[in-house]
Amino acid sequence: MTPVDIKRGDSPLVLGLPHTGTFVPEDIFARLTPLGQTLGDTDWHVDRLYDGLLDGVTTVRANFHRYVIDANRDPSGASLYPGQNTTGLVPMTNFDGEPLWLEEPDADEIEARRQAWHAPYHAALEAELERVRAIHGVVILYDCHSIRSNIPYLFDGRLPDFNIGTNNGETCAPVIESVVVGICAGAEGYSSVLNGRFKGGWTTRHYGRPDENMHAIQMELAQSTHLAAEELPFDYDVEKAERLRVHLKTILNSVADLAASLGGRS
C-alpha cells in the first residue's frame, strides 16, 4: 500500500484528502480495540463527495487511516487546540474519548509511523502545491473533511453543516474566505460557521501562506449532510449528497476562478 494517491490536474486548486483512507497495517490493526477496529472516525465518502466537481483539479489523498497516524496533525505532536479535547498525532482515544489501543504505541513507534506515512503524504502535497503554483503563479489548497454533527467530547451542541476554517483569516486572502462564506450562507437548508470549533488543522495552518501566493482553507462538513446515518456502517446517501454537491461545486469553481485576481497568471 502506497501512503498517498495523487491525481494531477492543471487547475489552480488542490484538494487535500487526509482522512478518507482506511488502510491499517495488520500488526497495527491487531493492537486496536474492537471499537478501534471499526475505524469509526474516518471521513467517510468525502473523496466520493468531491469527485468530478471541478475540471482539472489536483487531488492528494492519504490511503492510511488516521489511527495509524493523523496526516492533519502537527508532526511535533503539539496540540492544535490547547486546552480543548482533541486527538493527537496518533490518536489514543476516538472522538468520544474512548480508548483505541490494547497496547499504545510509544514515542519511537510514533516517529517511525510519522516517517513511513505522515511525511510521504506531506511531501506529495507540498510537491503538488509547488507544481501548481509554478503553473499559475498562485495555488489554493482546499482541505476536505467531515465529522459527526454531535460529539459531546469535542464540542457542545450540534455542529453546523459547513465549518469553514482559515485560522482566523491567516491562511488565505480575505476574498477567498468571503466567497466561501457567502456561498455557504446562501445555501438554503444548510447552516454554516466561520472559524468556529474547527479553525483549520495543521495542513491549513502550515501551507496557508498568502504572502507567498499559497492560500489554504479547510471545509469540515457535518456528516449528516451526506450520510444515511452518522453511525456504522456510515452509508453514503446519494440524494443528500447530490443536494450538497451542488453547493460544493459552486464553492470549488468560484474559488478556482479567483486565482487570477490573487496575483496568479490567467
Coordinates of C-alpha atoms in Angstrom, one line a residue:
M1 CA 0.0 0.0 0.0
T2 CA 1.4 3.4 -1.0
P3 CA 0.9 6.1 1.5
V4 CA -0.7 8.6 -0.9
D5 CA -2.6 8.7 -4.2
I6 CA -2.1 11.7 -6.5
K7 CA -4.3 12.8 -9.3
R8 CA -2.7 15.7 -11.2
G9 CA -4.5 18.5 -12.9
D10 CA -3.9 22.0 -14.2
S11 CA -6.5 23.9 -12.1
P12 CA -5.1 26.4 -9.6
L13 CA -7.0 24.5 -6.9
V14 CA -5.6 21.4 -5.0
L15 CA -7.8 19.2 -2.9
G16 CA -6.3 17.6 0.2
L17 CA -7.9 14.4 1.5
P18 CA -6.0 13.4 4.7
H19 CA -8.7 11.4 6.4
T20 CA -10.6 9.2 3.8
G21 CA -8.1 6.4 3.9
T22 CA -8.9 3.2 5.7
F23 CA -5.7 1.2 5.3
V24 CA -4.2 -0.1 8.6
P25 CA -1.2 -2.4 8.6
E26 CA -2.1 -5.8 10.1
D27 CA 0.3 -5.5 13.1
I28 CA -1.2 -2.2 14.0
F29 CA -4.8 -3.3 13.4
A30 CA -4.3 -6.2 15.8
R31 CA -3.5 -3.8 18.6
L32 CA -6.6 -1.7 18.2
T33 CA -9.5 -2.4 20.5
P34 CA -12.7 -3.9 18.8
L35 CA -14.1 -0.3 18.9
G36 CA -10.9 1.0 17.2
Q37 CA -11.1 -1.7 14.5
T38 CA -14.4 -0.2 13.3
L39 CA -12.4 2.8 12.1
G40 CA -15.3 5.0 13.1
D41 CA -13.6 8.4 12.9
T42 CA -13.0 8.1 9.1
D43 CA -14.1 11.0 6.9
W44 CA -16.5 8.6 5.2
H45 CA -17.0 9.0 1.5
V46 CA -15.6 12.6 1.3
D47 CA -13.5 11.6 -1.7
R48 CA -16.7 10.4 -3.5
L49 CA -18.5 13.6 -2.4
Y50 CA -16.0 15.9 -4.2
D51 CA -15.2 13.6 -7.2
G52 CA -15.9 15.3 -10.6
L53 CA -16.9 18.7 -9.2
L54 CA -14.1 20.7 -10.8
D55 CA -12.4 20.0 -14.1
G56 CA -8.6 19.7 -13.9
V57 CA -8.4 19.7 -10.1
T58 CA -5.4 18.1 -8.4
T59 CA -6.2 15.7 -5.5
V60 CA -3.8 14.4 -2.9
R61 CA -5.3 11.6 -0.9
A62 CA -3.9 9.7 2.1
N63 CA -4.5 6.0 1.9
F64 CA -3.7 5.2 5.5
H65 CA -6.2 5.6 8.4
R66 CA -5.9 8.4 10.9
Y67 CA -5.4 5.8 13.7
V68 CA -2.1 4.8 12.0
I69 CA -1.1 8.5 12.1
D70 CA -3.1 11.6 11.6
A71 CA -2.0 13.5 8.4
N72 CA -3.7 16.6 9.7
R73 CA -1.8 17.0 12.9
D74 CA 1.4 18.8 13.7
P75 CA 4.3 16.3 13.3
S76 CA 5.8 17.6 16.5
G77 CA 2.8 16.4 18.4
A78 CA 1.8 19.9 19.5
S79 CA -1.9 20.4 20.1
L80 CA -3.9 22.4 17.5
Y81 CA -6.4 23.4 20.2
P82 CA -4.7 23.9 23.5
G83 CA -7.0 23.4 26.5
Q84 CA -9.7 21.7 24.5
N85 CA -10.3 18.0 24.0
T86 CA -8.8 16.8 20.7
T87 CA -6.9 13.8 19.2
G88 CA -3.2 13.7 18.7
L89 CA -0.7 12.8 16.0
V90 CA -1.5 9.1 16.8
P91 CA -4.9 9.2 18.5
M92 CA -5.1 7.4 21.8
T93 CA -8.8 7.8 22.0
N94 CA -11.6 8.1 19.5
F95 CA -13.7 11.3 19.1
D96 CA -15.9 10.2 22.1
G97 CA -12.8 9.9 24.4
E98 CA -12.8 6.1 24.4
P99 CA -9.5 4.2 24.3
L100 CA -8.4 2.9 20.9
W101 CA -5.5 0.7 21.8
L102 CA -4.9 -2.6 23.6
E103 CA -1.2 -1.6 23.6
E104 CA -0.5 2.1 23.0
P105 CA 2.4 3.0 20.6
D106 CA 5.4 4.6 22.3
A107 CA 7.3 7.6 21.1
D108 CA 9.7 5.6 18.9
E109 CA 6.9 3.9 17.1
I110 CA 5.0 7.1 16.6
E111 CA 8.1 8.6 15.0
A112 CA 8.5 5.5 12.8
R113 CA 4.9 5.9 11.7
R114 CA 5.4 9.6 11.0
Q115 CA 8.3 8.8 8.7
A116 CA 6.5 6.0 6.9
W117 CA 3.1 7.7 6.4
H118 CA 2.8 11.3 7.5
A119 CA 6.0 12.5 5.9
P120 CA 5.3 11.0 2.4
Y121 CA 1.8 12.4 2.4
H122 CA 3.0 15.9 3.1
A123 CA 6.0 15.6 0.7
A124 CA 3.5 14.7 -2.0
L125 CA 1.1 17.5 -1.1
E126 CA 3.8 20.1 -0.9
A127 CA 5.2 19.0 -4.3
E128 CA 1.8 19.3 -5.9
L129 CA 1.2 22.7 -4.4
E130 CA 4.6 23.9 -5.7
R131 CA 3.9 22.4 -9.1
V132 CA 0.5 24.1 -9.4
R133 CA 1.9 27.4 -8.1
A134 CA 4.6 27.2 -10.8
I135 CA 1.9 26.9 -13.5
H136 CA -0.4 29.7 -12.2
G137 CA 1.7 31.9 -10.0
V138 CA -0.7 31.1 -7.2
V139 CA -2.2 28.0 -5.6
I140 CA -5.2 27.4 -3.4
L141 CA -5.4 24.4 -1.1
Y142 CA -8.9 23.3 -0.2
D143 CA -8.7 20.7 2.6
C144 CA -11.6 18.3 2.6
H145 CA -13.0 16.9 5.9
S146 CA -16.1 15.6 7.6
I147 CA -17.2 14.7 11.1
R148 CA -20.3 13.6 13.0
S149 CA -22.5 16.5 13.9
N150 CA -22.9 15.5 17.6
I151 CA -19.8 14.7 19.6
P152 CA -20.1 16.0 23.2
Y153 CA -16.4 15.1 23.9
L154 CA -15.2 17.6 21.3
F155 CA -17.9 20.3 21.2
D156 CA -21.2 21.3 22.7
G157 CA -24.5 21.1 20.8
R158 CA -24.9 20.3 17.1
L159 CA -22.2 21.2 14.6
P160 CA -23.2 23.5 11.7
D161 CA -23.3 21.8 8.3
F162 CA -20.5 23.9 6.8
N163 CA -17.5 24.6 9.1
I164 CA -15.0 26.9 7.3
G165 CA -11.5 27.2 8.7
T166 CA -8.9 29.8 7.9
N167 CA -7.2 30.1 11.3
N168 CA -9.0 33.4 11.9
G169 CA -8.2 34.7 8.5
E170 CA -4.5 34.0 8.5
T171 CA -4.3 31.2 5.9
C172 CA -5.9 32.7 2.8
A173 CA -6.7 36.0 1.1
P174 CA -9.8 37.7 2.6
V175 CA -11.6 37.3 -0.8
I176 CA -11.4 33.5 -0.7
E177 CA -12.8 33.4 2.8
S178 CA -15.6 35.9 1.8
V179 CA -16.6 34.0 -1.3
V180 CA -16.8 30.6 0.6
V181 CA -18.7 32.1 3.5
G182 CA -21.1 33.8 1.1
I183 CA -21.9 30.6 -0.8
C184 CA -22.4 28.6 2.4
A185 CA -24.6 31.3 3.9
G186 CA -26.8 31.3 0.8
A187 CA -27.2 27.5 0.7
E188 CA -30.8 27.0 1.5
G189 CA -31.5 24.5 4.2
Y190 CA -27.9 24.4 5.5
S191 CA -26.1 26.1 8.4
S192 CA -22.6 27.4 8.4
V193 CA -19.9 29.0 10.6
L194 CA -16.5 30.6 10.0
N195 CA -13.7 29.7 12.4
G196 CA -15.9 28.1 14.9
R197 CA -14.9 24.8 16.7
F198 CA -12.7 23.9 13.6
K199 CA -10.4 26.8 12.5
G200 CA -8.3 24.7 10.2
G201 CA -5.9 21.8 11.1
W202 CA -2.2 21.6 10.7
T203 CA -2.4 21.3 7.0
T204 CA -4.3 24.5 6.5
R205 CA -2.1 26.4 9.0
H206 CA 1.1 25.0 7.7
Y207 CA 0.6 25.6 3.9
G208 CA -1.6 28.8 4.2
R209 CA 0.9 31.5 3.3
P210 CA -1.0 34.2 1.4
D211 CA 2.1 36.4 1.2
E212 CA 3.8 33.7 -0.9
N213 CA 0.7 33.1 -3.2
M214 CA -0.1 29.9 -1.4
H215 CA -3.6 30.0 0.1
A216 CA -5.3 27.4 2.2
I217 CA -8.9 26.9 3.5
Q218 CA -10.5 23.9 5.3
M219 CA -14.0 22.7 5.0
E220 CA -15.3 20.4 7.7
L221 CA -18.7 19.1 6.7
A222 CA -21.2 17.6 9.2
Q223 CA -21.7 14.0 8.1
S224 CA -25.4 14.4 8.4
T225 CA -25.2 16.4 5.1
H226 CA -24.3 13.3 3.1
L227 CA -24.6 10.1 5.1
A228 CA -27.7 8.0 5.7
A229 CA -26.8 7.9 9.4
E230 CA -23.8 9.1 11.4
E231 CA -23.1 5.6 12.7
L232 CA -21.9 2.2 11.4
P233 CA -22.0 1.4 8.5
F234 CA -21.8 5.1 7.6
D235 CA -23.6 4.6 4.3
Y236 CA -23.5 7.3 1.6
D237 CA -26.9 8.9 0.9
V238 CA -27.0 9.7 -2.8
E239 CA -30.0 12.0 -2.6
K240 CA -28.5 14.0 0.3
A241 CA -25.1 14.1 -1.3
E242 CA -26.3 15.3 -4.7
R243 CA -28.1 18.2 -2.9
L244 CA -24.8 19.1 -1.2
R245 CA -22.6 18.6 -4.2
V246 CA -24.4 21.5 -6.0
H247 CA -23.1 23.9 -3.4
L248 CA -19.6 22.2 -3.2
K249 CA -19.3 22.6 -6.9
T250 CA -20.1 26.3 -6.7
I251 CA -17.5 26.7 -4.0
L252 CA -14.7 24.9 -5.9
N253 CA -15.4 26.6 -9.2
S254 CA -15.8 30.1 -7.6
V255 CA -12.5 29.7 -5.6
A256 CA -10.6 28.5 -8.6
D257 CA -11.9 31.5 -10.6
L258 CA -10.3 33.8 -8.0
A259 CA -6.7 32.7 -8.8
A260 CA -6.0 35.3 -11.5
S261 CA -7.1 38.1 -9.1
L262 CA -4.7 36.8 -6.4
G263 CA -1.6 37.5 -8.3
G264 CA -1.7 34.5 -10.5
R265 CA -1.4 34.2 -14.2
S266 CA -4.6 34.0 -16.3

